């Protein structure tokens, strides 16, 4: 693995290209989504359910408990998260990692594959002058249906490879779901160690682990 010529490089966005948002910001956004629906006292579990790594069936269960339309709950959540991440980006707290600059040396097409909303990914990249470096972005639309296409489902990975005309791309992610999605798509996958996942233990099989994008580029050039 990581010993052959790749014809494309696919990268996760949050945690690989740009820093993660703080948990308290995401939690406040989720609470605000409930407030938008007139729910003033959601439980901690309910807030956690719609905050990150959302599962559609669990979202519906929360909506049923509060007697609200799940699509409306999800819409409020997506709008609040988008607003929060835009503000964090504008404030410079959600910013590119220093090693992202090395991607300018890559001589194969680049693409982004993210479970975040497409409009958020595009906004962040545009704010930092990075958008034109990537030939494709495959991420979510702000709809409940999009939850079924999230990684570890390989849908976005396969679509991005098709967009780039790649048959043998390398994928770089920072989570277990990234690794599984890469394996399901049949792509070599690098697990990138950053500060937020330095102690994470992967349950998947043998996986190449690297600690910087510089190290990734050294392997593929």
mmCIF file of N, CA, C and O in Angstrom, residues 12-68:
data_model
loop_
_atom_site.group_PDB
_atom_site.id
_atom_site.type_symbol
_atom_site.label_atom_id
_atom_site.label_comp_id
_atom_site.label_asym_id
_atom_site.label_seq_id
_atom_site.Cartn_x
_atom_site.Cartn_y
_atom_site.Cartn_z
ATOM 1 N N UNK A 12 -10.616 14.280 3.080
ATOM 2 C CA UNK A 12 -11.679 14.759 3.947
ATOM 3 C C UNK A 12 -11.430 16.248 4.203
ATOM 4 O O UNK A 12 -10.314 16.745 4.001
ATOM 5 N N UNK A 13 -12.435 16.961 4.659
ATOM 6 C CA UNK A 13 -12.320 18.412 4.862
ATOM 7 C C UNK A 13 -12.005 18.744 6.318
ATOM 8 O O UNK A 13 -10.890 19.140 6.661
ATOM 9 N N UNK A 14 -12.975 18.541 7.201
ATOM 10 C CA UNK A 14 -12.810 18.885 8.611
ATOM 11 C C UNK A 14 -11.877 17.897 9.293
ATOM 12 O O UNK A 14 -12.110 16.693 9.279
ATOM 13 N N UNK A 15 -10.802 18.406 9.884
ATOM 14 C CA UNK A 15 -9.845 17.554 10.542
ATOM 15 C C UNK A 15 -8.694 17.129 9.655
ATOM 16 O O UNK A 15 -7.723 16.549 10.146
ATOM 17 N N UNK A 16 -8.791 17.411 8.354
ATOM 18 C CA UNK A 16 -7.712 17.104 7.415
ATOM 19 C C UNK A 16 -7.219 18.383 6.742
ATOM 20 O O UNK A 16 -6.037 18.696 6.763
ATOM 21 N N UNK A 17 -8.137 19.127 6.149
ATOM 22 C CA UNK A 17 -7.789 20.397 5.504
ATOM 23 C C UNK A 17 -7.895 21.554 6.491
ATOM 24 O O UNK A 17 -7.013 22.408 6.568
ATOM 25 N N UNK A 18 -8.982 21.583 7.254
ATOM 26 C CA UNK A 18 -9.197 22.664 8.224
ATOM 27 C C UNK A 18 -9.471 22.087 9.607
ATOM 28 O O UNK A 18 -9.912 20.948 9.753
ATOM 29 N N UNK A 19 -9.208 22.906 10.604
ATOM 30 C CA UNK A 19 -9.388 22.485 11.992
ATOM 31 C C UNK A 19 -10.855 22.231 12.307
ATOM 32 O O UNK A 19 -11.753 22.792 11.663
ATOM 33 N N UNK A 20 -11.084 21.424 13.317
ATOM 34 C CA UNK A 20 -12.442 21.152 13.770
ATOM 35 C C UNK A 20 -12.981 22.329 14.574
ATOM 36 O O UNK A 20 -12.224 23.094 15.174
ATOM 37 N N UNK A 21 -14.291 22.428 14.603
ATOM 38 C CA UNK A 21 -14.952 23.436 15.431
ATOM 39 C C UNK A 21 -15.054 22.905 16.862
ATOM 40 O O UNK A 21 -15.176 21.693 17.080
ATOM 41 N N UNK A 22 -15.002 23.800 17.828
ATOM 42 C CA UNK A 22 -15.097 23.364 19.224
ATOM 43 C C UNK A 22 -16.462 22.761 19.504
ATOM 44 O O UNK A 22 -17.476 23.159 18.925
ATOM 45 N N UNK A 23 -16.487 21.804 20.419
ATOM 46 C CA UNK A 23 -17.718 21.102 20.767
ATOM 47 C C UNK A 23 -18.771 22.048 21.344
ATOM 48 O O UNK A 23 -19.962 21.882 21.094
ATOM 49 N N UNK A 24 -18.346 23.040 22.117
ATOM 50 C CA UNK A 24 -19.342 23.900 22.741
ATOM 51 C C UNK A 24 -20.057 24.756 21.703
ATOM 52 O O UNK A 24 -21.235 25.094 21.870
ATOM 53 N N UNK A 25 -19.368 25.118 20.614
ATOM 54 C CA UNK A 25 -20.014 25.880 19.541
ATOM 55 C C UNK A 25 -21.083 25.023 18.858
ATOM 56 O O UNK A 25 -22.205 25.479 18.593
ATOM 57 N N UNK A 26 -20.749 23.779 18.586
ATOM 58 C CA UNK A 26 -21.707 22.873 17.950
ATOM 59 C C UNK A 26 -22.885 22.581 18.869
ATOM 60 O O UNK A 26 -24.036 22.495 18.428
ATOM 61 N N UNK A 27 -22.593 22.440 20.151
ATOM 62 C CA UNK A 27 -23.667 22.180 21.112
ATOM 63 C C UNK A 27 -24.626 23.367 21.192
ATOM 64 O O UNK A 27 -25.846 23.195 21.193
ATOM 65 N N UNK A 28 -24.087 24.578 21.239
ATOM 66 C CA UNK A 28 -24.937 25.768 21.282
ATOM 67 C C UNK A 28 -25.801 25.863 20.032
ATOM 68 O O UNK A 28 -26.971 26.249 20.101
ATOM 69 N N UNK A 29 -25.240 25.505 18.886
ATOM 70 C CA UNK A 29 -26.001 25.539 17.642
ATOM 71 C C UNK A 29 -27.146 24.536 17.679
ATOM 72 O O UNK A 29 -28.268 24.830 17.224
ATOM 73 N N UNK A 30 -26.885 23.343 18.224
ATOM 74 C CA UNK A 30 -27.934 22.329 18.325
ATOM 75 C C UNK A 30 -29.040 22.780 19.272
ATOM 76 O O UNK A 30 -30.238 22.609 18.988
ATOM 77 N N UNK A 31 -28.654 23.382 20.387
ATOM 78 C CA UNK A 31 -29.653 23.896 21.339
ATOM 79 C C UNK A 31 -30.489 24.987 20.684
ATOM 80 O O UNK A 31 -31.725 25.043 20.851
ATOM 81 N N UNK A 32 -29.849 25.849 19.925
ATOM 82 C CA UNK A 32 -30.570 26.918 19.224
ATOM 83 C C UNK A 32 -31.570 26.357 18.216
ATOM 84 O O UNK A 32 -32.640 26.936 17.992
ATOM 85 N N UNK A 33 -31.223 25.219 17.594
ATOM 86 C CA UNK A 33 -32.143 24.588 16.647
ATOM 87 C C UNK A 33 -33.425 24.153 17.355
ATOM 88 O O UNK A 33 -34.529 24.319 16.829
ATOM 89 N N UNK A 34 -33.282 23.593 18.555
ATOM 90 C CA UNK A 34 -34.462 23.228 19.336
ATOM 91 C C UNK A 34 -35.260 24.484 19.714
ATOM 92 O O UNK A 34 -36.492 24.498 19.639
ATOM 93 N N UNK A 35 -34.559 25.529 20.089
ATOM 94 C CA UNK A 35 -35.228 26.785 20.455
ATOM 95 C C UNK A 35 -36.036 27.321 19.295
ATOM 96 O O UNK A 35 -37.149 27.849 19.486
ATOM 97 N N UNK A 36 -35.501 27.205 18.089
ATOM 98 C CA UNK A 36 -36.215 27.678 16.895
ATOM 99 C C UNK A 36 -37.567 26.987 16.734
ATOM 100 O O UNK A 36 -38.486 27.541 16.118
ATOM 101 N N UNK A 37 -37.686 25.791 17.288
ATOM 102 C CA UNK A 37 -38.927 25.019 17.191
ATOM 103 C C UNK A 37 -39.776 25.135 18.452
ATOM 104 O O UNK A 37 -40.734 24.398 18.626
ATOM 105 N N UNK A 38 -39.388 26.045 19.335
ATOM 106 C CA UNK A 38 -40.167 26.249 20.553
ATOM 107 C C UNK A 38 -39.881 25.238 21.639
ATOM 108 O O UNK A 38 -40.643 25.117 22.602
ATOM 109 N N UNK A 39 -38.767 24.511 21.522
ATOM 110 C CA UNK A 39 -38.385 23.504 22.515
ATOM 111 C C UNK A 39 -37.303 24.116 23.396
ATOM 112 O O UNK A 39 -36.166 24.298 22.959
ATOM 113 N N UNK A 40 -37.657 24.429 24.629
ATOM 114 C CA UNK A 40 -36.732 25.176 25.482
ATOM 115 C C UNK A 40 -35.906 24.307 26.427
ATOM 116 O O UNK A 40 -34.960 24.793 27.042
ATOM 117 N N UNK A 41 -36.255 23.043 26.536
ATOM 118 C CA UNK A 41 -35.544 22.201 27.508
ATOM 119 C C UNK A 41 -35.188 20.824 26.928
ATOM 120 O O UNK A 41 -35.543 19.787 27.515
ATOM 121 N N UNK A 42 -34.488 20.766 25.798
ATOM 122 C CA UNK A 42 -34.103 19.452 25.270
ATOM 123 C C UNK A 42 -33.126 18.773 26.212
ATOM 124 O O UNK A 42 -32.315 19.425 26.878
ATOM 125 N N UNK A 43 -33.198 17.472 26.279
ATOM 126 C CA UNK A 43 -32.274 16.720 27.133
ATOM 127 C C UNK A 43 -30.877 16.744 26.522
ATOM 128 O O UNK A 43 -30.698 16.999 25.319
ATOM 129 N N UNK A 44 -29.902 16.451 27.343
ATOM 130 C CA UNK A 44 -28.525 16.377 26.849
ATOM 131 C C UNK A 44 -28.399 15.329 25.754
ATOM 132 O O UNK A 44 -27.718 15.542 24.742
ATOM 133 N N UNK A 45 -29.085 14.211 25.923
ATOM 134 C CA UNK A 45 -29.042 13.151 24.915
ATOM 135 C C UNK A 45 -29.633 13.620 23.591
ATOM 136 O O UNK A 45 -29.108 13.305 22.517
ATOM 137 N N UNK A 46 -30.738 14.362 23.661
ATOM 138 C CA UNK A 46 -31.358 14.854 22.435
ATOM 139 C C UNK A 46 -30.441 15.843 21.716
ATOM 140 O O UNK A 46 -30.330 15.829 20.488
ATOM 141 N N UNK A 47 -29.785 16.701 22.471
ATOM 142 C CA UNK A 47 -28.854 17.655 21.875
ATOM 143 C C UNK A 47 -27.700 16.911 21.217
ATOM 144 O O UNK A 47 -27.307 17.204 20.079
ATOM 145 N N UNK A 48 -27.170 15.912 21.923
ATOM 146 C CA UNK A 48 -26.065 15.131 21.371
ATOM 147 C C UNK A 48 -26.474 14.429 20.075
ATOM 148 O O UNK A 48 -25.670 14.298 19.140
ATOM 149 N N UNK A 49 -27.711 13.975 20.014
ATOM 150 C CA UNK A 49 -28.192 13.226 18.857
ATOM 151 C C UNK A 49 -28.152 14.045 17.579
ATOM 152 O O UNK A 49 -27.836 13.520 16.503
ATOM 153 N N UNK A 50 -28.465 15.340 17.668
ATOM 154 C CA UNK A 50 -28.504 16.149 16.449
ATOM 155 C C UNK A 50 -27.231 16.985 16.267
ATOM 156 O O UNK A 50 -27.137 17.756 15.300
ATOM 157 N N UNK A 51 -26.262 16.820 17.145
ATOM 158 C CA UNK A 51 -25.081 17.685 17.097
ATOM 159 C C UNK A 51 -24.077 17.210 16.052
ATOM 160 O O UNK A 51 -23.756 17.947 15.110
ATOM 161 N N UNK A 52 -23.543 16.016 16.197
ATOM 162 C CA UNK A 52 -22.579 15.461 15.245
ATOM 163 C C UNK A 52 -22.860 13.970 15.071
ATOM 164 O O UNK A 52 -23.534 13.357 15.882
ATOM 165 N N UNK A 53 -22.324 13.427 13.953
ATOM 166 C CA UNK A 53 -22.496 12.003 13.640
ATOM 167 C C UNK A 53 -23.961 11.585 13.772
ATOM 168 O O UNK A 53 -24.299 10.595 14.426
ATOM 169 N N UNK A 54 -24.810 12.344 13.107
ATOM 170 C CA UNK A 54 -26.260 12.148 13.225
ATOM 171 C C UNK A 54 -26.707 10.918 12.440
ATOM 172 O O UNK A 54 -26.310 10.714 11.292
ATOM 173 N N UNK A 55 -27.540 10.107 13.074
ATOM 174 C CA UNK A 55 -28.152 8.938 12.443
ATOM 175 C C UNK A 55 -29.617 9.256 12.196
ATOM 176 O O UNK A 55 -30.326 9.729 13.103
ATOM 177 N N UNK A 56 -30.096 9.004 10.995
ATOM 178 C CA UNK A 56 -31.445 9.430 10.601
ATOM 179 C C UNK A 56 -32.521 8.842 11.506
ATOM 180 O O UNK A 56 -33.455 9.541 11.914
ATOM 181 N N UNK A 57 -32.413 7.577 11.851
ATOM 182 C CA UNK A 57 -33.430 6.951 12.702
ATOM 183 C C UNK A 57 -33.466 7.608 14.083
ATOM 184 O O UNK A 57 -34.545 7.793 14.668
ATOM 185 N N UNK A 58 -32.310 7.971 14.609
ATOM 186 C CA UNK A 58 -32.252 8.635 15.918
ATOM 187 C C UNK A 58 -32.814 10.054 15.835
ATOM 188 O O UNK A 58 -33.452 10.527 16.784
ATOM 189 N N UNK A 59 -32.565 10.722 14.733
ATOM 190 C CA UNK A 59 -33.145 12.050 14.520
ATOM 191 C C UNK A 59 -34.665 11.976 14.536
ATOM 192 O O UNK A 59 -35.340 12.793 15.177
ATOM 193 N N UNK A 60 -35.223 10.988 13.836
ATOM 194 C CA UNK A 60 -36.682 10.824 13.805
ATOM 195 C C UNK A 60 -37.226 10.547 15.193
ATOM 196 O O UNK A 60 -38.296 11.046 15.563
ATOM 197 N N UNK A 61 -36.493 9.759 15.971
ATOM 198 C CA UNK A 61 -36.942 9.438 17.329
ATOM 199 C C UNK A 61 -36.994 10.700 18.187
ATOM 200 O O UNK A 61 -37.932 10.896 18.974
ATOM 201 N N UNK A 62 -36.007 11.568 18.061
ATOM 202 C CA UNK A 62 -36.004 12.832 18.802
ATOM 203 C C UNK A 62 -37.178 13.696 18.364
ATOM 204 O O UNK A 62 -37.894 14.282 19.201
ATOM 205 N N UNK A 63 -37.395 13.786 17.061
ATOM 206 C CA UNK A 63 -38.508 14.587 16.553
ATOM 207 C C UNK A 63 -39.845 14.060 17.076
ATOM 208 O O UNK A 63 -40.723 14.851 17.466
ATOM 209 N N UNK A 64 -39.994 12.745 17.114
ATOM 210 C CA UNK A 64 -41.234 12.150 17.616
ATOM 211 C C UNK A 64 -41.442 12.474 19.096
ATOM 212 O O UNK A 64 -42.567 12.768 19.525
ATOM 213 N N UNK A 65 -40.367 12.437 19.877
ATOM 214 C CA UNK A 65 -40.491 12.730 21.302
ATOM 215 C C UNK A 65 -40.972 14.158 21.545
ATOM 216 O O UNK A 65 -41.684 14.430 22.514
ATOM 217 N N UNK A 66 -40.587 15.052 20.672
ATOM 218 C CA UNK A 66 -40.965 16.455 20.841
ATOM 219 C C UNK A 66 -42.134 16.863 19.940
ATOM 220 O O UNK A 66 -42.502 18.047 19.905
ATOM 221 N N UNK A 67 -42.684 15.874 19.212
ATOM 222 C CA UNK A 67 -43.846 16.113 18.353
ATOM 223 C C UNK A 67 -43.584 17.218 17.336
ATOM 224 O O UNK A 67 -44.368 18.154 17.173
ATOM 225 N N UNK A 68 -42.434 17.114 16.665
ATOM 226 C CA UNK A 68 -42.106 18.060 15.595
ATOM 227 C C UNK A 68 -41.769 17.292 14.331
ATOM 228 O O UNK A 68 -41.434 16.097 14.372
#
